[in-house]
Amino acid sequence: MANPFLRLAAGMMLFALWAHPLSGAPRELRVGVAGHAFDHLGSIGEQAEAALASGANIIYVSGMGGPAYLGLTSVEAMARQRQAATTYLRNAKRQGIRLAIGYVCATSIVKLETFDQNWPVEFRARFHLPPSAWRQQDRHGNPLPSWYGGDYQPACMNNPDWRAYERFMVRQQLEVGCDGVFFDNPTVHPQGCYCPYCMDKFAQFLRREGLLSAPGAQPVNTLRDLADKHPAAFMRFRAVTARDFLADMRAYARSIKPAALITANNSLNSADALYSQCRTYAYNIYELSKAEDFVIVEDMSSQPRALPDGRVIEYGPTYKLLHAISHGKPVVAVTIADGDYHTPAQLVRLAMAEAAANDASYLSWPAWPEKERAPMSAVIRPQADFLRHNTELLNGTRARRDVVLFQIGRAHV
């Protein structure tokens, strides 16, 4: 398609063919009704009151997710944490929070050498292998380093012991009062994981694609050779790993709490990463959204704003692309400017309006230093109230035109 006009027309048609959110989504997630907010940032945590003051009614809480990174604290400390989280969430809901979504990391093991030091005997008995064997592996079966560096180690989402550990954390979050779970970092190493569990699932994937006819179990080295022989198929396989993990976690969560909601960090750290992030860390929003109740993206650069040099940044086209690939699930975005988590209040209001105009919801980060909480909340709250008052006008909308064509070049008279 060499003609630039045809390229533009095709792009505009893609923008026009996006799906609307399902009418069956919980009312709490409807545009205008939903006010999403992280209640923690760095050392600032448990900011339900600030979130409420700014108009939010859905919070993303650390809850029991903090100790999970380090493999759990002592039995006594865990009991205290459970009680504190239960009390915090009970108070938050009494004050007006409608939904609390608990944080769980999908892959991170921190400080591997001490990760299991506090496990009671009965908890340790749940697992077949030590945590060191839960990590993603390279072509030769060696542990892969984390792309975060430091004390991080990447666990494999296909490892049954890691899944058992994650189910335990899901239960912890739901039992203290969370209404669902937000999974951060559902990633696969850029090289791909060649552990035996991934290779077994890759063999199943190859059979479904008609690329492997040999029956029965295959030696792991044979399957690793096949991964190298079929790199495109291996990349597609990597991109469904997180989807399968989330589907498993969702089924488990709903066995505990039937209405439990599951979502994840779908990444998209910049709008231009949409077509590449599945090739790096296997973020595939099309696949992830099949197993999610709603889709969250975290963009670190596309906060809508006008720059001093005259450029205008907007997120509207990205919202349309997200709707097109998210299977009708509600879309939520947190957009910030140049990695600055403390977005000015007026820009938060602009981002909330832009999201609502595109059948989406905005996720704010109201974990401000104490002296900034009241003035920030006072500026943001009227926008939240306005959207909530007009929610019936914001849902089930349709574009005024299905396709818009732009003529390139000067018209001839």
Tab-separated table of C-alpha atoms in Angstrom:
chain	number	residue	atom	x	y	z
A	1	MET	CA	0.000	0.000	0.000
A	2	ALA	CA	2.356	2.688	-1.289
A	3	ASN	CA	-0.234	5.456	-1.728
A	4	PRO	CA	-0.099	7.698	1.406
A	5	PHE	CA	-3.803	8.504	1.055
A	6	LEU	CA	-4.697	4.807	1.219
A	7	ARG	CA	-2.452	4.347	4.260
A	8	LEU	CA	-4.194	7.227	6.045
A	9	ALA	CA	-7.651	5.995	5.084
A	10	ALA	CA	-6.860	2.498	6.355
A	11	GLY	CA	-5.638	3.964	9.613
A	12	MET	CA	-8.768	6.065	10.056
A	13	MET	CA	-10.963	3.047	9.380
A	14	LEU	CA	-9.085	1.093	12.060
A	15	PHE	CA	-9.727	3.904	14.511
A	16	ALA	CA	-13.424	3.804	13.637
A	17	LEU	CA	-13.883	0.047	14.103
A	18	TRP	CA	-13.420	-0.131	17.851
A	19	ALA	CA	-15.792	-2.047	20.123
A	20	HIS	CA	-17.866	-0.445	22.844
A	21	PRO	CA	-17.555	-1.611	26.450
A	22	LEU	CA	-19.843	-4.496	27.291
A	23	SER	CA	-23.109	-3.493	28.899
A	24	GLY	CA	-22.624	-6.434	31.274
A	25	ALA	CA	-19.633	-4.830	32.998
A	26	PRO	CA	-20.190	-4.024	36.691
A	27	ARG	CA	-21.825	-0.647	37.202
A	28	GLU	CA	-18.867	0.406	39.361
A	29	LEU	CA	-16.660	0.244	36.238
A	30	ARG	CA	-18.871	2.425	34.027
A	31	VAL	CA	-17.417	5.649	32.675
A	32	GLY	CA	-18.213	8.512	35.020
A	33	VAL	CA	-19.210	6.202	37.859
A	34	ALA	CA	-15.688	4.800	38.199
A	35	GLY	CA	-13.014	6.902	39.839
A	36	HIS	CA	-9.803	4.853	39.894
A	37	ALA	CA	-6.821	5.680	42.128
A	38	PHE	CA	-3.615	4.074	43.357
A	39	ASP	CA	-3.504	4.544	47.121
A	40	HIS	CA	0.265	4.151	47.369
A	41	LEU	CA	3.453	5.486	45.815
A	42	GLY	CA	6.899	4.733	47.174
A	43	SER	CA	6.909	5.333	50.922
A	44	ILE	CA	3.471	6.997	50.837
A	45	GLY	CA	0.763	4.390	51.379
A	46	GLU	CA	-2.807	3.822	52.493
A	47	GLN	CA	-4.136	7.035	50.994
A	48	ALA	CA	-7.792	6.036	50.724
A	49	GLU	CA	-8.867	9.311	52.342
A	50	ALA	CA	-6.981	11.409	49.798
A	51	ALA	CA	-8.385	9.281	46.988
A	52	LEU	CA	-11.918	9.749	48.301
A	53	ALA	CA	-11.429	13.485	48.746
A	54	SER	CA	-10.387	13.786	45.096
A	55	GLY	CA	-13.480	11.887	43.947
A	56	ALA	CA	-12.132	8.343	43.548
A	57	ASN	CA	-14.196	5.352	44.619
A	58	ILE	CA	-11.986	2.482	43.396
A	59	ILE	CA	-8.566	2.086	44.995
A	60	TYR	CA	-5.594	-0.146	44.232
A	61	VAL	CA	-4.117	-1.180	47.557
A	62	SER	CA	-0.906	-2.820	48.698
A	63	GLY	CA	-2.806	-4.851	51.298
A	64	MET	CA	-0.968	-8.151	51.627
A	65	GLY	CA	0.973	-7.646	48.404
A	66	GLY	CA	3.991	-5.966	49.996
A	67	PRO	CA	5.299	-9.000	51.933
A	68	ALA	CA	4.771	-11.204	48.867
A	69	TYR	CA	7.791	-9.682	47.105
A	70	LEU	CA	10.077	-10.884	49.888
A	71	GLY	CA	8.517	-14.299	50.385
A	72	LEU	CA	6.384	-13.383	53.432
A	73	THR	CA	7.256	-12.125	56.888
A	74	SER	CA	6.981	-14.152	60.085
A	75	VAL	CA	3.677	-15.769	61.030
A	76	GLU	CA	3.144	-13.132	63.726
A	77	ALA	CA	3.964	-10.247	61.376
A	78	MET	CA	1.667	-11.659	58.691
A	79	ALA	CA	-1.178	-11.850	61.212
A	80	ARG	CA	-0.636	-8.210	62.163
A	81	GLN	CA	-0.526	-7.224	58.486
A	82	ARG	CA	-3.780	-9.073	57.808
A	83	GLN	CA	-5.510	-7.316	60.673
A	84	ALA	CA	-4.198	-3.915	59.612
A	85	ALA	CA	-5.270	-4.463	55.997
A	86	THR	CA	-8.712	-5.678	57.053
A	87	THR	CA	-9.246	-2.626	59.257
A	88	TYR	CA	-7.969	-0.239	56.590
A	89	LEU	CA	-10.268	-1.623	53.912
A	90	ARG	CA	-13.274	-1.761	56.222
A	91	ASN	CA	-12.816	1.912	57.084
A	92	ALA	CA	-12.229	2.863	53.446
A	93	LYS	CA	-15.477	1.229	52.369
A	94	ARG	CA	-17.410	2.828	55.212
A	95	GLN	CA	-16.218	6.198	53.934
A	96	GLY	CA	-17.294	5.563	50.358
A	97	ILE	CA	-14.802	3.323	48.524
A	98	ARG	CA	-16.823	1.004	46.285
A	99	LEU	CA	-14.098	-1.402	45.150
A	100	ALA	CA	-10.652	-2.246	46.511
A	101	ILE	CA	-8.279	-4.038	44.124
A	102	GLY	CA	-5.312	-5.724	45.793
A	103	TYR	CA	-1.812	-5.548	44.356
A	104	VAL	CA	0.087	-8.771	43.527
A	105	CYS	CA	3.223	-8.983	41.390
A	106	ALA	CA	2.915	-11.672	38.712
A	107	THR	CA	6.617	-12.527	38.409
A	108	SER	CA	8.925	-10.825	40.912
A	109	ILE	CA	10.972	-12.650	43.534
A	110	VAL	CA	13.024	-10.226	45.650
A	111	LYS	CA	16.022	-11.320	47.743
A	112	LEU	CA	15.954	-14.945	46.644
A	113	GLU	CA	18.476	-16.009	49.284
A	114	THR	CA	16.020	-15.203	52.094
A	115	PHE	CA	12.744	-15.567	50.191
A	116	ASP	CA	11.544	-18.683	52.038
A	117	GLN	CA	13.203	-18.158	55.412
A	118	ASN	CA	9.926	-17.408	57.237
A	119	TRP	CA	7.843	-20.216	55.801
A	120	PRO	CA	6.231	-22.553	58.345
A	121	VAL	CA	6.651	-26.276	57.721
A	122	GLU	CA	3.052	-26.724	56.557
A	123	PHE	CA	3.377	-23.851	54.063
A	124	ARG	CA	6.682	-25.160	52.703
A	125	ALA	CA	5.033	-28.547	52.152
A	126	ARG	CA	2.813	-27.005	49.455
A	127	PHE	CA	5.732	-26.754	47.054
A	128	HIS	CA	7.736	-29.389	45.225
A	129	LEU	CA	10.846	-27.333	44.458
A	130	PRO	CA	12.691	-24.465	46.213
A	131	PRO	CA	12.081	-20.892	44.969
A	132	SER	CA	15.422	-20.915	43.150
A	133	ALA	CA	13.848	-23.420	40.725
A	134	TRP	CA	10.841	-21.179	40.039
A	135	ARG	CA	12.800	-18.741	37.892
A	136	GLN	CA	12.604	-18.222	34.145
A	137	GLN	CA	15.370	-20.094	32.322
A	138	ASP	CA	17.504	-19.554	29.249
A	139	ARG	CA	18.137	-21.891	26.333
A	140	HIS	CA	20.459	-24.043	28.482
A	141	GLY	CA	18.293	-24.160	31.588
A	142	ASN	CA	20.175	-21.444	33.486
A	143	PRO	CA	18.248	-18.791	35.466
A	144	LEU	CA	17.605	-15.605	33.531
A	145	PRO	CA	18.419	-12.272	35.189
A	146	SER	CA	15.679	-9.763	35.861
A	147	TRP	CA	15.473	-6.720	33.596
A	148	TYR	CA	14.950	-4.710	36.794
A	149	GLY	CA	18.397	-5.579	38.123
A	150	GLY	CA	19.249	-5.460	41.805
A	151	ASP	CA	17.641	-8.090	44.037
A	152	TYR	CA	14.881	-8.984	41.576
A	153	GLN	CA	14.524	-12.462	40.075
A	154	PRO	CA	11.867	-13.250	37.422
A	155	ALA	CA	9.591	-16.154	38.324
A	156	CYS	CA	7.976	-18.163	35.535
A	157	MET	CA	4.199	-17.831	35.302
A	158	ASN	CA	3.993	-21.416	34.008
A	159	ASN	CA	5.823	-22.886	36.994
A	160	PRO	CA	3.217	-24.775	39.115
A	161	ASP	CA	4.956	-23.905	42.402
A	162	TRP	CA	4.970	-20.200	41.543
A	163	ARG	CA	1.299	-20.416	40.607
A	164	ALA	CA	0.582	-22.052	43.967
A	165	TYR	CA	2.390	-19.175	45.687
A	166	GLU	CA	0.419	-16.630	43.647
A	167	ARG	CA	-2.880	-18.349	44.505
A	168	PHE	CA	-1.956	-18.060	48.164
A	169	MET	CA	-1.440	-14.313	47.723
A	170	VAL	CA	-4.731	-13.967	45.834
A	171	ARG	CA	-6.513	-15.609	48.755
A	172	GLN	CA	-4.754	-13.314	51.209
A	173	GLN	CA	-5.900	-10.221	49.334
A	174	LEU	CA	-9.483	-11.385	48.965
A	175	GLU	CA	-9.792	-12.488	52.582
A	176	VAL	CA	-8.727	-9.111	53.988
A	177	GLY	CA	-11.499	-7.425	52.000
A	178	CYS	CA	-10.244	-6.808	48.478
A	179	ASP	CA	-12.768	-7.147	45.669
A	180	GLY	CA	-10.232	-8.274	43.117
A	181	VAL	CA	-6.557	-8.388	42.216
A	182	PHE	CA	-4.302	-6.224	40.050
A	183	PHE	CA	-1.333	-8.230	38.737
A	184	ASP	CA	1.739	-6.149	38.056
A	185	ASN	CA	4.572	-7.146	35.725
A	186	PRO	CA	3.017	-10.184	33.944
A	187	THR	CA	6.142	-10.509	31.809
A	188	VAL	CA	8.301	-13.025	30.011
A	189	HIS	CA	12.021	-12.411	29.505
A	190	PRO	CA	12.885	-10.993	26.057
A	191	GLN	CA	14.810	-14.204	25.311
A	192	GLY	CA	11.763	-16.261	26.241
A	193	CYS	CA	11.613	-18.820	29.035
A	194	TYR	CA	12.897	-22.313	28.197
A	195	CYS	CA	12.085	-23.959	31.535
A	196	PRO	CA	10.565	-27.472	31.351
A	197	TYR	CA	7.075	-26.175	32.143
A	198	CYS	CA	7.193	-23.613	29.352
A	199	MET	CA	8.581	-26.192	26.956
A	200	ASP	CA	5.760	-28.599	27.775
A	201	LYS	CA	3.179	-25.899	27.113
A	202	PHE	CA	5.053	-24.871	23.972
A	203	ALA	CA	4.731	-28.442	22.681
A	204	GLN	CA	0.957	-28.207	23.193
A	205	PHE	CA	0.996	-24.869	21.378
A	206	LEU	CA	2.909	-26.372	18.433
A	207	ARG	CA	0.436	-29.249	18.174
A	208	ARG	CA	-2.479	-26.813	18.037
A	209	GLU	CA	-0.687	-24.940	15.247
A	210	GLY	CA	0.073	-28.145	13.352
A	211	LEU	CA	3.842	-27.750	13.744
A	212	LEU	CA	4.382	-30.824	15.926
A	213	SER	CA	2.836	-34.203	15.229
A	214	ALA	CA	4.953	-36.389	17.507
A	215	PRO	CA	2.705	-37.834	20.241
A	216	GLY	CA	3.529	-37.953	23.929
A	217	ALA	CA	6.086	-36.096	26.002
A	218	GLN	CA	9.227	-34.859	24.279
A	219	PRO	CA	12.671	-34.358	25.886
A	220	VAL	CA	13.127	-30.790	27.055
A	221	ASN	CA	16.212	-30.279	24.855
A	222	THR	CA	14.238	-31.408	21.809
A	223	LEU	CA	11.588	-28.823	22.594
A	224	ARG	CA	14.222	-26.148	23.102
A	225	ASP	CA	15.556	-26.976	19.654
A	226	LEU	CA	12.032	-26.601	18.277
A	227	ALA	CA	11.727	-23.184	19.933
A	228	ASP	CA	14.857	-22.098	18.079
A	229	LYS	CA	13.614	-23.698	14.864
A	230	HIS	CA	10.251	-21.912	15.054
A	231	PRO	CA	11.062	-18.440	16.453
A	232	ALA	CA	7.804	-16.859	15.221
A	233	ALA	CA	5.739	-19.584	16.894
A	234	PHE	CA	7.819	-19.248	20.062
A	235	MET	CA	7.161	-15.503	20.109
A	236	ARG	CA	3.425	-16.084	19.732
A	237	PHE	CA	3.592	-18.617	22.551
A	238	ARG	CA	5.376	-16.144	24.820
A	239	ALA	CA	2.589	-13.668	24.169
A	240	VAL	CA	-0.140	-15.978	25.551
A	241	THR	CA	1.712	-17.003	28.720
A	242	ALA	CA	0.352	-14.135	30.824
A	243	ARG	CA	-3.161	-14.650	29.441
A	244	ASP	CA	-3.169	-18.276	30.588
A	245	PHE	CA	-1.747	-17.272	33.973
A	246	LEU	CA	-4.467	-14.623	34.481
A	247	ALA	CA	-7.197	-17.049	33.432
A	248	ASP	CA	-5.978	-19.499	36.071
A	249	MET	CA	-5.829	-16.768	38.738
A	250	ARG	CA	-9.279	-15.502	37.784
A	251	ALA	CA	-10.840	-18.952	38.100
A	252	TYR	CA	-9.183	-19.425	41.477
A	253	ALA	CA	-10.201	-15.980	42.741
A	254	ARG	CA	-13.816	-16.644	41.791
A	255	SER	CA	-13.782	-19.953	43.641
A	256	ILE	CA	-13.232	-17.815	46.756
A	257	LYS	CA	-15.292	-14.734	45.856
A	258	PRO	CA	-17.607	-15.268	42.851
A	259	ALA	CA	-17.635	-11.584	41.875
A	260	ALA	CA	-13.855	-11.124	42.174
A	261	LEU	CA	-12.367	-8.876	39.492
A	262	ILE	CA	-9.040	-9.571	37.808
A	263	THR	CA	-6.943	-7.062	35.924
A	264	ALA	CA	-3.268	-6.450	35.248
A	265	ASN	CA	-0.709	-3.886	34.280
A	266	ASN	CA	-0.907	-4.129	30.498
A	267	SER	CA	2.117	-1.829	30.355
A	268	LEU	CA	2.063	0.428	27.252
A	269	ASN	CA	4.562	2.721	28.969
A	270	SER	CA	4.423	4.905	25.888
A	271	ALA	CA	1.808	4.960	23.164
A	272	ASP	CA	4.322	4.016	20.474
A	273	ALA	CA	5.094	0.716	22.273
A	274	LEU	CA	1.744	-0.841	21.345
A	275	TYR	CA	3.159	-2.878	18.464
A	276	SER	CA	6.512	-3.699	20.052
A	277	GLN	CA	5.907	-4.579	23.706
A	278	CYS	CA	4.721	-8.093	22.799
A	279	ARG	CA	8.172	-8.640	21.266
A	280	THR	CA	10.084	-7.428	24.317
A	281	TYR	CA	8.374	-8.555	27.519
A	282	ALA	CA	5.421	-10.385	25.917
A	283	TYR	CA	2.787	-7.823	26.879
A	284	ASN	CA	-0.060	-8.650	24.503
A	285	ILE	CA	-3.155	-6.601	25.319
A	286	TYR	CA	-5.280	-8.490	22.807
A	287	GLU	CA	-4.551	-11.763	24.626
A	288	LEU	CA	-4.398	-10.381	28.183
A	289	SER	CA	-7.807	-8.760	27.858
A	290	LYS	CA	-9.397	-12.145	27.179
A	291	ALA	CA	-8.703	-13.087	30.802
A	292	GLU	CA	-9.241	-9.665	32.408
A	293	ASP	CA	-12.423	-8.021	33.640
A	294	PHE	CA	-11.062	-4.621	32.665
A	295	VAL	CA	-7.884	-3.380	31.025
A	296	ILE	CA	-5.381	-1.042	32.699
A	297	VAL	CA	-2.479	0.632	30.902
A	298	GLU	CA	0.227	2.759	32.472
A	299	ASP	CA	1.643	5.343	30.087
A	300	MET	CA	4.636	7.252	31.415
A	301	SER	CA	4.821	9.959	28.766
A	302	SER	CA	1.473	10.648	27.072
A	303	GLN	CA	-0.250	12.855	29.640
A	304	PRO	CA	-2.468	15.159	27.514
A	305	ARG	CA	-0.979	18.635	27.525
A	306	ALA	CA	0.273	21.500	25.356
A	307	LEU	CA	4.038	21.992	25.315
A	308	PRO	CA	5.838	25.362	25.207
A	309	ASP	CA	7.049	24.652	21.674
A	310	GLY	CA	3.467	24.421	20.421
A	311	ARG	CA	3.185	20.645	20.273
A	312	VAL	CA	-0.002	19.094	21.641
A	313	ILE	CA	0.016	15.615	23.190
A	314	GLU	CA	-3.193	13.601	23.294
A	315	TYR	CA	-4.178	10.029	24.106
A	316	GLY	CA	-7.446	9.840	22.171
A	317	PRO	CA	-6.157	7.737	19.238
A	318	THR	CA	-4.564	5.298	21.680
A	319	TYR	CA	-7.847	4.879	23.528
A	320	LYS	CA	-9.488	3.958	20.237
A	321	LEU	CA	-6.809	1.382	19.481
A	322	LEU	CA	-7.165	-0.062	22.990
A	323	HIS	CA	-10.921	-0.420	22.575
A	324	ALA	CA	-10.349	-2.159	19.237
A	325	ILE	CA	-8.214	-4.920	20.770
A	326	SER	CA	-9.707	-5.301	24.261
A	327	HIS	CA	-12.734	-7.491	23.514
A	328	GLY	CA	-15.189	-4.913	24.752
A	329	LYS	CA	-13.680	-4.771	28.239
A	330	PRO	CA	-13.678	-1.423	30.086
A	331	VAL	CA	-10.446	0.491	29.495
A	332	VAL	CA	-8.636	2.399	32.241
A	333	ALA	CA	-5.459	4.429	31.758
A	334	VAL	CA	-3.036	6.281	33.959
A	335	THR	CA	-1.120	8.759	31.848
A	336	ILE	CA	1.655	10.855	33.335
A	337	ALA	CA	4.111	13.339	31.859
A	338	ASP	CA	7.734	12.316	31.397
A	339	GLY	CA	7.704	9.830	34.286
A	340	ASP	CA	6.476	12.380	36.856
A	341	TYR	CA	3.961	10.591	39.099
A	342	HIS	CA	2.865	13.841	40.773
A	343	THR	CA	0.732	15.178	37.927
A	344	PRO	CA	-0.536	18.763	38.440
A	345	ALA	CA	-4.201	18.844	39.414
A	346	GLN	CA	-5.356	20.718	36.301
A	347	LEU	CA	-3.654	18.154	34.080
A	348	VAL	CA	-5.360	15.359	36.029
A	349	ARG	CA	-8.695	17.036	35.260
A	350	LEU	CA	-7.774	17.271	31.574
A	351	ALA	CA	-6.808	13.595	31.496
A	352	MET	CA	-10.079	12.605	33.208
A	353	ALA	CA	-12.066	14.547	30.607
A	354	GLU	CA	-10.088	13.070	27.701
A	355	ALA	CA	-10.625	9.526	28.998
A	356	ALA	CA	-14.368	10.055	29.445
A	357	ALA	CA	-14.624	11.506	25.936
A	358	ASN	CA	-13.135	8.246	24.664
A	359	ASP	CA	-15.362	5.831	26.624
A	360	ALA	CA	-12.605	5.147	29.127
A	361	SER	CA	-11.734	5.931	32.740
A	362	TYR	CA	-8.679	7.633	34.184
A	363	LEU	CA	-6.586	6.193	36.990
A	364	SER	CA	-5.030	8.875	39.190
A	365	TRP	CA	-2.141	8.694	41.619
A	366	PRO	CA	-3.313	10.700	44.681
A	367	ALA	CA	-0.457	9.593	46.942
A	368	TRP	CA	0.723	13.149	47.477
A	369	PRO	CA	2.936	14.581	50.240
A	370	GLU	CA	0.729	15.548	53.168
A	371	LYS	CA	0.781	19.306	52.609
A	372	GLU	CA	-0.400	18.868	48.998
A	373	ARG	CA	-3.353	16.549	49.628
A	374	ALA	CA	-6.083	19.050	50.454
A	375	PRO	CA	-5.358	21.557	47.635
A	376	MET	CA	-4.890	18.816	45.034
A	377	SER	CA	-8.123	17.080	46.046
A	378	ALA	CA	-10.042	20.355	46.016
A	379	VAL	CA	-9.082	21.030	42.381
A	380	ILE	CA	-9.681	17.495	41.093
A	381	ARG	CA	-12.948	16.710	42.915
A	382	PRO	CA	-15.250	18.968	40.818
A	383	GLN	CA	-14.223	17.104	37.654
A	384	ALA	CA	-15.034	13.750	39.266
A	385	ASP	CA	-18.399	15.069	40.447
A	386	PHE	CA	-19.199	16.447	36.985
A	387	LEU	CA	-18.453	13.111	35.283
A	388	ARG	CA	-20.457	11.182	37.863
A	389	HIS	CA	-23.424	13.518	37.482
A	390	ASN	CA	-23.390	13.000	33.699
A	391	THR	CA	-22.598	9.300	33.592
A	392	GLU	CA	-25.697	8.468	31.539
A	393	LEU	CA	-24.343	10.662	28.740
A	394	LEU	CA	-20.901	9.044	28.782
A	395	ASN	CA	-21.724	5.359	28.240
A	396	GLY	CA	-22.845	3.536	25.111
A	397	THR	CA	-21.869	6.453	22.910
A	398	ARG	CA	-21.066	6.199	19.219
A	399	ALA	CA	-18.942	8.290	16.895
A	400	ARG	CA	-20.881	10.767	14.760
A	401	ARG	CA	-19.130	9.357	11.684
A	402	ASP	CA	-18.012	5.784	11.110
A	403	VAL	CA	-15.143	6.780	8.822
A	404	VAL	CA	-13.448	10.136	8.308
A	405	LEU	CA	-11.301	10.684	5.211
A	406	PHE	CA	-8.689	13.419	4.942
A	407	GLN	CA	-7.429	14.664	1.586
A	408	ILE	CA	-3.670	14.909	1.358
A	409	GLY	CA	-2.285	17.818	-0.601
A	410	ARG	CA	-3.879	20.992	-1.988
A	411	ALA	CA	-7.261	20.671	-3.643
A	412	HIS	CA	-7.378	21.687	-7.304
A	413	VAL	CA	-10.062	24.220	-8.156
